[in-house]
mmCIF file of C-alpha atoms in Angstrom:
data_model
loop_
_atom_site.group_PDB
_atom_site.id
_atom_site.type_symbol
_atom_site.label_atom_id
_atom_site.label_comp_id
_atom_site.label_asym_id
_atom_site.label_seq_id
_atom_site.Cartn_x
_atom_site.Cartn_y
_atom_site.Cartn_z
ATOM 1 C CA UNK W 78 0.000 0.000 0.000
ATOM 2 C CA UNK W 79 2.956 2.544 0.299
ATOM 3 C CA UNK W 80 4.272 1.766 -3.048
ATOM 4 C CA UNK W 81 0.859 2.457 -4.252
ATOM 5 C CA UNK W 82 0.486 5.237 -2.505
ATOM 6 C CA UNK W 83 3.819 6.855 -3.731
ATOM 7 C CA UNK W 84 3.064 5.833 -7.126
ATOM 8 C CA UNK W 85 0.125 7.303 -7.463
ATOM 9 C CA UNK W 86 1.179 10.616 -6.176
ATOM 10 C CA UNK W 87 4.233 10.289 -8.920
ATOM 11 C CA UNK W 88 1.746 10.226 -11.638
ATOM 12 C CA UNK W 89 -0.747 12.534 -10.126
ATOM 13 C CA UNK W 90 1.738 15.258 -9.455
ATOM 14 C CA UNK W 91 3.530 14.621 -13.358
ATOM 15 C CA UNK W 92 0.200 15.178 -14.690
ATOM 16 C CA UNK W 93 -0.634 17.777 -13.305
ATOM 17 C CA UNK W 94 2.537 20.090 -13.703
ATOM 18 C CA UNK W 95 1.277 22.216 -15.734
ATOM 19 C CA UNK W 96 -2.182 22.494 -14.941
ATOM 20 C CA UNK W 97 -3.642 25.246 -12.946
ATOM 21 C CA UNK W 98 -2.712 25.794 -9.234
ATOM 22 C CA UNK W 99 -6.148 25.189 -7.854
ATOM 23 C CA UNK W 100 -6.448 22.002 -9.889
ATOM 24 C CA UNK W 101 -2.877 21.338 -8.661
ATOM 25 C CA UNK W 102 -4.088 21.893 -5.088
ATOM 26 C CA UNK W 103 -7.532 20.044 -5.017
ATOM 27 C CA UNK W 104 -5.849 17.014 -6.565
ATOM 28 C CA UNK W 105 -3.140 16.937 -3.955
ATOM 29 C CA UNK W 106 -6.029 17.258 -1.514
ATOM 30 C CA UNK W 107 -8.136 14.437 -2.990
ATOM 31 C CA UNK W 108 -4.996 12.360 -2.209
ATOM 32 C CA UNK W 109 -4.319 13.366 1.039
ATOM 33 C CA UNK W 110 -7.534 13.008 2.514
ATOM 34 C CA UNK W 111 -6.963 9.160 1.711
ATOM 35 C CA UNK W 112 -3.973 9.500 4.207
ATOM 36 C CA UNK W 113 -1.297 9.554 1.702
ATOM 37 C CA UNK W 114 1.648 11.942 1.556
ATOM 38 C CA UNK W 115 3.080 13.974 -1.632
ATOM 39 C CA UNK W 116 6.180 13.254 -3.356
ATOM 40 C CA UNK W 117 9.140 15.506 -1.955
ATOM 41 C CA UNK W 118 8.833 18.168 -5.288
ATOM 42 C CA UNK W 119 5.293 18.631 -4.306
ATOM 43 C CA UNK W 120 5.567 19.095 -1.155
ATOM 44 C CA UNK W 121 8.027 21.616 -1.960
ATOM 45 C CA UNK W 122 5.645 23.614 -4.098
ATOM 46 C CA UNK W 123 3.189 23.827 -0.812
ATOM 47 C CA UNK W 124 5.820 24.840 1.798
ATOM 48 C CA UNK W 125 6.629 27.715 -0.410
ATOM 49 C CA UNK W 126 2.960 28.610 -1.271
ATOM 50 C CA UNK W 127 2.361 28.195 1.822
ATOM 51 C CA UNK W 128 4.978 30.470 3.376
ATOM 52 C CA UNK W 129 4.354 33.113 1.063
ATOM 53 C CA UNK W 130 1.312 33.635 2.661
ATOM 54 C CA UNK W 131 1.986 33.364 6.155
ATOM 55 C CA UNK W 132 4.938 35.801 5.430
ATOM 56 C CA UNK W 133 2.168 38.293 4.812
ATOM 57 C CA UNK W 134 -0.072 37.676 7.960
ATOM 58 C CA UNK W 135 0.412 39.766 11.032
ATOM 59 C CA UNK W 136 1.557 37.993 14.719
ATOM 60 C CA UNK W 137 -1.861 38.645 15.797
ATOM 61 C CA UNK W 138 -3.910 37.513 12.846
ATOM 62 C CA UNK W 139 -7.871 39.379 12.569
ATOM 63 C CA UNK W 140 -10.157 36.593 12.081
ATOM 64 C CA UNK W 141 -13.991 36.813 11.985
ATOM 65 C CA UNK W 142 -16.773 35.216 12.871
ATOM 66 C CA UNK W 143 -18.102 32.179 12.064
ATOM 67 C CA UNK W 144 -15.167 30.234 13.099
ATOM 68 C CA UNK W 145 -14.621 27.066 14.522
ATOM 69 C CA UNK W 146 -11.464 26.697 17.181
ATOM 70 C CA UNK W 147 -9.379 23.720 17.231
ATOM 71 C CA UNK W 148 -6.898 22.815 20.258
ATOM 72 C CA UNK W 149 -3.740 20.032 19.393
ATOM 73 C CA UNK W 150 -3.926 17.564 16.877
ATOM 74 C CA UNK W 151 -0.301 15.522 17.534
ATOM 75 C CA UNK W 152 -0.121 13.943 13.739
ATOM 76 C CA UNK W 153 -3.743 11.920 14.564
ATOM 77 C CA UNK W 154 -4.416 11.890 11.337
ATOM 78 C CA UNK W 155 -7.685 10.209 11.299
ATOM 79 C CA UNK W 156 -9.019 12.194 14.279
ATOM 80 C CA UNK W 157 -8.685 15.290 12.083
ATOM 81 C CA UNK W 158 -10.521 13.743 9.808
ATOM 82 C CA UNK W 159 -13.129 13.304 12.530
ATOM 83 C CA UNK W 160 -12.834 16.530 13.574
ATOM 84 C CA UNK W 161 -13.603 17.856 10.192
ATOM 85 C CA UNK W 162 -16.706 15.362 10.041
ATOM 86 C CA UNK W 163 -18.033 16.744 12.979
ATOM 87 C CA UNK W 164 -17.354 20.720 12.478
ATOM 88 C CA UNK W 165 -17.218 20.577 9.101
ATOM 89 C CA UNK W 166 -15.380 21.163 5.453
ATOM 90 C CA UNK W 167 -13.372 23.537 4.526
ATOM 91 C CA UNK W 168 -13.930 25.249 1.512
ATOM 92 C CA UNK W 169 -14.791 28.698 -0.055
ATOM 93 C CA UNK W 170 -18.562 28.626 1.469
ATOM 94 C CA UNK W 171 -17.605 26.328 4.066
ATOM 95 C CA UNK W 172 -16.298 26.515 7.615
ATOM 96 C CA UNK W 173 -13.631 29.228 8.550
ATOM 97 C CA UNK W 174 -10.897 27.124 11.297
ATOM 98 C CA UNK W 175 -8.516 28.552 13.563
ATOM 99 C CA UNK W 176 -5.535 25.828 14.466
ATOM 100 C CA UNK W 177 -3.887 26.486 17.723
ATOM 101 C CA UNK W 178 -0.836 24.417 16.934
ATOM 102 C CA UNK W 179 0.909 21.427 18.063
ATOM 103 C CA UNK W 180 -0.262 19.776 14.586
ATOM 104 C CA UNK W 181 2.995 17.160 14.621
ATOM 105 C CA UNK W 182 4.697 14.711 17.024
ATOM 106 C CA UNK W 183 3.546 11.350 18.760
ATOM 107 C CA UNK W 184 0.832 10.281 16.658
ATOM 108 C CA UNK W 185 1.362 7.670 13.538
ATOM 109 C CA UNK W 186 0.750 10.703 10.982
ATOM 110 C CA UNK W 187 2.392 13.456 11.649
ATOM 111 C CA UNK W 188 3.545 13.811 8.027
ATOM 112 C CA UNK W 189 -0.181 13.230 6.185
ATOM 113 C CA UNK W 190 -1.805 15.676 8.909
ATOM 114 C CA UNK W 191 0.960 18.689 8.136
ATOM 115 C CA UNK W 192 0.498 18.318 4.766
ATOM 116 C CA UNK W 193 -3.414 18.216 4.795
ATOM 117 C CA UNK W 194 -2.964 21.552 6.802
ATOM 118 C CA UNK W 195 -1.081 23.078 4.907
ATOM 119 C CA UNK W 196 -3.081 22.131 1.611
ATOM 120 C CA UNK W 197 -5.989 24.033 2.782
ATOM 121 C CA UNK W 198 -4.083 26.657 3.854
ATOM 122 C CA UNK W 199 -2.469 27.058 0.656
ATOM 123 C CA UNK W 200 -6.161 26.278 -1.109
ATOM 124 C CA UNK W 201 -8.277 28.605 1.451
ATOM 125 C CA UNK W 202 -5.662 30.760 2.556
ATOM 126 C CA UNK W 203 -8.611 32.887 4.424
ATOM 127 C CA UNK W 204 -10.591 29.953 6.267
ATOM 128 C CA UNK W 205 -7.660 27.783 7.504
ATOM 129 C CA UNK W 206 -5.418 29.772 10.426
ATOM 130 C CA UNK W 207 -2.689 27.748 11.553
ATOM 131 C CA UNK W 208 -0.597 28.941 14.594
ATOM 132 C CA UNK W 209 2.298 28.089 15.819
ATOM 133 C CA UNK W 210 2.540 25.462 18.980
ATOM 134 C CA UNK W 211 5.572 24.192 20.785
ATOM 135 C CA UNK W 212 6.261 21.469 19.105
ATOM 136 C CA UNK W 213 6.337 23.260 15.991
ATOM 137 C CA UNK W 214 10.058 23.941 16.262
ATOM 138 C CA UNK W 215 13.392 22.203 15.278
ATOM 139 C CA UNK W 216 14.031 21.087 18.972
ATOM 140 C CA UNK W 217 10.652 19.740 20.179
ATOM 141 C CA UNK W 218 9.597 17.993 16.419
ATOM 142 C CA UNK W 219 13.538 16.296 16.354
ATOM 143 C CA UNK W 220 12.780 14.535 19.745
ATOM 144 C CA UNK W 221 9.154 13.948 19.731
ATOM 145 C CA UNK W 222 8.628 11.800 15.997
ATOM 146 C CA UNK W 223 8.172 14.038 13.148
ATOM 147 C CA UNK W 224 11.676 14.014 12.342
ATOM 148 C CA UNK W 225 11.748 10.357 12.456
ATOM 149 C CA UNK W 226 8.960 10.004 10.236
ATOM 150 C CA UNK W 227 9.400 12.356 7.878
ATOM 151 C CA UNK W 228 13.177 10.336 7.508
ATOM 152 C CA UNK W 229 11.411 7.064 7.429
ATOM 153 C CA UNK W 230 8.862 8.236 4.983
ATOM 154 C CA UNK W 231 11.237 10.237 2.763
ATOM 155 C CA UNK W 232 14.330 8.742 3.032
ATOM 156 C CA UNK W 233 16.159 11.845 4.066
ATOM 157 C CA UNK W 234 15.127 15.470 6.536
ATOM 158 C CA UNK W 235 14.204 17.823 3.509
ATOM 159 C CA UNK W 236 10.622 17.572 4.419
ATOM 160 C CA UNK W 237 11.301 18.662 7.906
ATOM 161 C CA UNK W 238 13.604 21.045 7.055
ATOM 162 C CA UNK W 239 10.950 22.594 4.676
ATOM 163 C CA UNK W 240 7.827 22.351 7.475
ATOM 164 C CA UNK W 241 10.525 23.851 9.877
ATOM 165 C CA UNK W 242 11.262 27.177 7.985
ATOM 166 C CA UNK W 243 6.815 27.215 7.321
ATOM 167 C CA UNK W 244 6.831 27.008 11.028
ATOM 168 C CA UNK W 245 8.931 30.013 11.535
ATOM 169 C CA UNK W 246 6.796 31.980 9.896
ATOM 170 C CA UNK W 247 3.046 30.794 11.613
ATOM 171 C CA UNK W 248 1.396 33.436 13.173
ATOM 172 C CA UNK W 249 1.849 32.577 17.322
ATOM 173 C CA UNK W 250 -1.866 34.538 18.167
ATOM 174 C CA UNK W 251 -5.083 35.159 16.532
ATOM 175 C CA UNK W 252 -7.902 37.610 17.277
ATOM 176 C CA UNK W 253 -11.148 37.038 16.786
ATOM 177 C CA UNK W 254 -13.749 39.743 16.352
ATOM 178 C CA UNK W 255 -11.054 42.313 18.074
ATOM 179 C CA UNK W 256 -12.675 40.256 21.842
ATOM 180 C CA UNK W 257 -11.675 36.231 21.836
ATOM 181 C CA UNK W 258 -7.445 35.667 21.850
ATOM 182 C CA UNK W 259 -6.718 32.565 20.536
ATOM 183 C CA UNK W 260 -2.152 31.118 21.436
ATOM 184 C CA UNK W 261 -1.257 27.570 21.886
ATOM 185 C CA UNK W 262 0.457 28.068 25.497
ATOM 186 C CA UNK W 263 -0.590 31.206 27.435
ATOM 187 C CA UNK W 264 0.667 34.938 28.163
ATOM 188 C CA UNK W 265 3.980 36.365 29.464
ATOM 189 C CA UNK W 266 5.335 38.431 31.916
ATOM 190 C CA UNK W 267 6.641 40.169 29.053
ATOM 191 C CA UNK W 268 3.788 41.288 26.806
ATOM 192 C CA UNK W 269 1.208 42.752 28.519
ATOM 193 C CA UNK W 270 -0.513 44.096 25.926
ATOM 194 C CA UNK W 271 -1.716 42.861 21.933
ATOM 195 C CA UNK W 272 0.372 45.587 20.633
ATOM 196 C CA UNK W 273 4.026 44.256 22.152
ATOM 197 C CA UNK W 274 2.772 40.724 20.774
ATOM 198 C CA UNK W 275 2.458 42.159 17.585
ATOM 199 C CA UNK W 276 6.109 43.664 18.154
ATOM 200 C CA UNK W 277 7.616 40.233 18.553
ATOM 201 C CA UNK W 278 10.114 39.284 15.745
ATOM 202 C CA UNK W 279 8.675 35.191 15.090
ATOM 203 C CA UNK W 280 10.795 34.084 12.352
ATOM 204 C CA UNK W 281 12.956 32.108 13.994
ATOM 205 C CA UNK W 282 13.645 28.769 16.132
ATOM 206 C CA UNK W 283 11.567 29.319 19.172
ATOM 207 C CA UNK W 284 14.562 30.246 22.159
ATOM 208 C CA UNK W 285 14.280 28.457 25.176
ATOM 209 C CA UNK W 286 13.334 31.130 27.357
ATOM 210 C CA UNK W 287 11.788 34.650 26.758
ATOM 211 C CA UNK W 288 8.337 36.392 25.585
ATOM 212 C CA UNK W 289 7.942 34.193 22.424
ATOM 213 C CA UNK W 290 8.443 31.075 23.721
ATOM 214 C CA UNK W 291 6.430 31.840 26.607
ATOM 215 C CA UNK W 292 3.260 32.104 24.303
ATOM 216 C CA UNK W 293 3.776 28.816 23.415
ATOM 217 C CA UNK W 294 4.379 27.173 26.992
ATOM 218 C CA UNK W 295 3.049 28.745 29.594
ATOM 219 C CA UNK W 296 -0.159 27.450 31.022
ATOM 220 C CA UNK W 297 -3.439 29.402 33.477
ATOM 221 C CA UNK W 298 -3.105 27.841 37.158
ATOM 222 C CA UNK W 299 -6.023 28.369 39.803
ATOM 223 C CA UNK W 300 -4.004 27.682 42.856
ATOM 224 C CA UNK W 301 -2.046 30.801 43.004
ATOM 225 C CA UNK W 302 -1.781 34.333 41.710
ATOM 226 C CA UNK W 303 0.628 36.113 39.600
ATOM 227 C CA UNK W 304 3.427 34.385 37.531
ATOM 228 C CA UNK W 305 5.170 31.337 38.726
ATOM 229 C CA UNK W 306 7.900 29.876 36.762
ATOM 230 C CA UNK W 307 6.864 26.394 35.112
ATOM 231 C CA UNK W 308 7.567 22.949 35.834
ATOM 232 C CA UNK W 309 8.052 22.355 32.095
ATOM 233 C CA UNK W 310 11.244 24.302 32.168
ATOM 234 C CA UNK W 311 9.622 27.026 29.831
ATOM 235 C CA UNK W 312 6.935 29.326 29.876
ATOM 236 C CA UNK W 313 5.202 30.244 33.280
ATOM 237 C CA UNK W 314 2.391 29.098 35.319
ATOM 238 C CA UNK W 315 -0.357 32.238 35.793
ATOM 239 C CA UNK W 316 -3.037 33.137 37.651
ATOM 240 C CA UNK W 317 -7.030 34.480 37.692
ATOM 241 C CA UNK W 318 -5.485 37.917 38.141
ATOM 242 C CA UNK W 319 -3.308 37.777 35.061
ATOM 243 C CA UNK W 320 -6.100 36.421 33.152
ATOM 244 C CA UNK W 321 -8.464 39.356 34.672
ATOM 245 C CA UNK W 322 -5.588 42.603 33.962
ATOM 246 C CA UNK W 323 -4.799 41.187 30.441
ATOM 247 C CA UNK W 324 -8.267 40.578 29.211
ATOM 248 C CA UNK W 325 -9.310 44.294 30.812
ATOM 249 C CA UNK W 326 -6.390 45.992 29.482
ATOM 250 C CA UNK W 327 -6.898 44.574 25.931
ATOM 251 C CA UNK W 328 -10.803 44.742 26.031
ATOM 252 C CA UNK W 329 -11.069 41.041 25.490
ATOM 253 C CA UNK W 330 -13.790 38.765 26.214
ATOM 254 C CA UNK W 331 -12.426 35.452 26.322
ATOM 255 C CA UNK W 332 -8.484 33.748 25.694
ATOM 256 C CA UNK W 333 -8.885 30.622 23.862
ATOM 257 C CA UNK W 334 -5.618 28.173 24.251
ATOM 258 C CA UNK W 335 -4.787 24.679 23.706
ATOM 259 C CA UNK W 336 -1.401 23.195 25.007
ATOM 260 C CA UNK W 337 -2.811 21.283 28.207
ATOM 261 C CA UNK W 338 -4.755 17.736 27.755
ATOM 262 C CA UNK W 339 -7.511 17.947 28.783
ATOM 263 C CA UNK W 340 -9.963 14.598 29.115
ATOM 264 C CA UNK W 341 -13.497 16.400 29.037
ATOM 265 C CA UNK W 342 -12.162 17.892 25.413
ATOM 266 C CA UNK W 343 -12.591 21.521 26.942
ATOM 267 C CA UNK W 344 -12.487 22.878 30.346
ATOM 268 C CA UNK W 345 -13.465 26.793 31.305
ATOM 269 C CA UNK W 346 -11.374 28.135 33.741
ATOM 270 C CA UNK W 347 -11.602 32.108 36.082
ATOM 271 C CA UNK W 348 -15.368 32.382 35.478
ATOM 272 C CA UNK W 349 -15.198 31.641 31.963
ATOM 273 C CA UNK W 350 -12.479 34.053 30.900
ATOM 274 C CA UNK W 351 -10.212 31.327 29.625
ATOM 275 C CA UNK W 352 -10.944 27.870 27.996
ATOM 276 C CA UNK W 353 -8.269 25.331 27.158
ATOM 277 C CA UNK W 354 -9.280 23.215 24.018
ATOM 278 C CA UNK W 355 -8.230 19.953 23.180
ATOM 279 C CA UNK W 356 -8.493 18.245 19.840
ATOM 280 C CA UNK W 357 -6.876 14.969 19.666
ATOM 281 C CA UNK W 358 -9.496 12.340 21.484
ATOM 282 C CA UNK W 359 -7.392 9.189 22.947
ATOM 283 C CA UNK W 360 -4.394 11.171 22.892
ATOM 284 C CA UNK W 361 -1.562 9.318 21.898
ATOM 285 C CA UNK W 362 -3.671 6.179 21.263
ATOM 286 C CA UNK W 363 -3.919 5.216 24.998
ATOM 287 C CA UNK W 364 -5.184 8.293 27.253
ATOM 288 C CA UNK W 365 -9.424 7.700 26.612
ATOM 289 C CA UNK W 366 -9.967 10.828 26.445
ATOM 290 C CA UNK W 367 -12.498 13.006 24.280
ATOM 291 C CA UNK W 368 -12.180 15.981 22.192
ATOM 292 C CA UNK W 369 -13.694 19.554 21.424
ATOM 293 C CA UNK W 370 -13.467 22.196 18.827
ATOM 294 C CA UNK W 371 -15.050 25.926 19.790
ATOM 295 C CA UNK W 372 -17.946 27.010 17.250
ATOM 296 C CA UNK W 373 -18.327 30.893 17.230
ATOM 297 C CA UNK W 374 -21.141 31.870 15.927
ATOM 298 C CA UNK W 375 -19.937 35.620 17.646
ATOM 299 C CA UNK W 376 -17.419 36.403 19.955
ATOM 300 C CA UNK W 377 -20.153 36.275 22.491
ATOM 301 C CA UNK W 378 -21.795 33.221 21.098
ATOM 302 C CA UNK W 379 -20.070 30.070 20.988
ATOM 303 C CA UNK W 380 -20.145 26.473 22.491
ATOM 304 C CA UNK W 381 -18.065 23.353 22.180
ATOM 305 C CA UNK W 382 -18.737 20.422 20.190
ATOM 306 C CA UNK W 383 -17.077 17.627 21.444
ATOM 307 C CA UNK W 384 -16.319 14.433 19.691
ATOM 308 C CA UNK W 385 -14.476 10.549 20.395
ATOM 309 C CA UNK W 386 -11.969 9.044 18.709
ATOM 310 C CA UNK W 387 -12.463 6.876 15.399
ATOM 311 C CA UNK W 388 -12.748 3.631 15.733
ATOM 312 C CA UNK W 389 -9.809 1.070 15.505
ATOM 313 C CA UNK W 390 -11.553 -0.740 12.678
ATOM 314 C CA UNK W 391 -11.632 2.343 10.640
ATOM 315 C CA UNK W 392 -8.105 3.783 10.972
ATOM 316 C CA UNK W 393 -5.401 2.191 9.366
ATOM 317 C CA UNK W 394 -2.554 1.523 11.411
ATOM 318 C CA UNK W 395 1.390 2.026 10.103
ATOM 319 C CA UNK W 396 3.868 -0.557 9.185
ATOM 320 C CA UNK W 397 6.130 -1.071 12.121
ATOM 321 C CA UNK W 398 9.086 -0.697 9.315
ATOM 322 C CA UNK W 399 8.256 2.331 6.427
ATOM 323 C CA UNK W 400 10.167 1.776 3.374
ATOM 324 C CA UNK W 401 12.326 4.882 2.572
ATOM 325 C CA UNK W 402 10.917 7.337 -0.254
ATOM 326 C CA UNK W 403 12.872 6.886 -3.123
ATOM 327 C CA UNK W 404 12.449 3.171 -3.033
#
């Protein structure tokens, strides 16, 4: 089945060279939705599509309402596939997403769910935000799997070099409606304000420490106030107050963040101020629990949809030994 797979995108990709780039695109996506991944010249052509976009959008991106708001994925390829089942398809009248990141790393498809994402991206580059989560950096996506696959799959690291230099350039906040923040992690000590956010320079490998990777690590506590430094070694644990000042200072309504699991799929936290979303049911294939995307009808309006994993029988499951690309 992967020398079919590979085959097929071959021939799909040499026919369609010189077609148009929407054709190009809604091929690609026909294929990928059947949990297949593009040869390494096509993959190519979306990274740079791709990036040419996001080098356009601001580090808070503006999005409106309707939108749906999806928490971490982790390369479950299938549950995204789910996900879109249950909130629905993307497309030019269809369903505007927001991504909070952490798209890569632990599950079996890492590869086949960046490359989905980043298809619609490139095909509905105003319906599909994508922002940028921890593990979308060279340090955290070497350790965690994506390299790995993307080496067994390809045969060398060109497609995670490529995804690497996209992820430099995501967008690390959206704002919806001017009231609802949407970040993978949390806030910083750092940026108190939308404006400084905006400031940040993002394209580069997420530092260790410091105001940008704090967006992407920190997480909301309600035992104490203030800022505590976290026990992940980056980012910072913060408090109802935080929460409270930021929203107030920024006339926001509601942060929306991913980062944490969570085995309700969604849990509200400092009289409904903040809400952690999480997206990838049965996380890493063994934790049971569910998952939730945000609907916004308004920035005032919205409730979660929640969802279960797909069912062993209809997921396929990998080859314990992938045969390199080129073979």
């Amino acid at each position: 089945s992967i020398y079919l797979s590979i085959y097929l995108s071959i021939y799909l990709s040499l026919r369609l060279t010189c077609s148009s780039p929407i054709r190009m695109l809604d091929s690609w996506l026909e294929l990928v939705f059947r949990c297949s991944y593009l040869p390494e010249k096509s993959f190519r052509t979306v990274c740079d599509r791709v990036r040419d976009i996001l080098i356009e959008e601001s580090n808070v991106t503006p999005v409106t309402t309707p939108v749906t708001v999806c928490g971490d994925i982790h390369g479950q390829f299938y549950d995204l596939l789910e996900l879109f089942r249950i909130g629905g398809d993307v497309g030019d009248q269809g369903v505007r997403y927001v991504f909070m990141g952490d798209f890569v790393d632990r599950g079996h498809y890492s590869v086949e769910t960046i490359t989905l994402l980043l298809l619609l991206k490139a095909r509905y580059p105003g319906h599909v935000t994508l922002l940028r989560g921890n593990h979308e950096t060279r340090t955290i996506s070497r350790t965690y799997g994506f390299y790995t696959e993307c080496l067994a799959k390809y045969g060398n690291t060109n497609v995670w070099r490529w995804c690497c230099e996209v992820f430099d350039l995501m967008p690390v906040a959206a704002l919806i409606d001017e009231e609802v923040l949407c970040v993978h992690g949390g806030l910083s000590p750092e940026l108190p304000s939308l404006d400084l956010i905006r400031l940040l320079e993002r394209d580069v490998e997420v530092p260790e420490s410091g105001a940008l990777s704090d967006l992407l690590w920190s997480d909301p506590t309600d035992i104490t106030p203030g800022w505590e430094l976290s026990p992940r070694n980056a980012g910072w644990l913060f408090g109802r107050d935080v929460v409270e000042s930021f929203n107030r200072l920024n006339g926001l309504s509601l942060i929306c963040r991913a980062h944490q699991l969570v085995n309700e799929g969604f849990k509200f936290m400092f009289d409904a101020e903040l809400v952690t979303v999480w997206s990838a049911p049965n996380y890493f294939y063994r934790c049971g629990n569910i998952a939730s995307v945000i609907e916004f009808e308004d920035a005032n309006n919205f409730a979660a949809k929640v969802f279960e994993a797909v069912a062993p029988e209809h997921r396929k499951v990998p080859e314990k030994v992938l045969s390199p690309y080129f073979l």
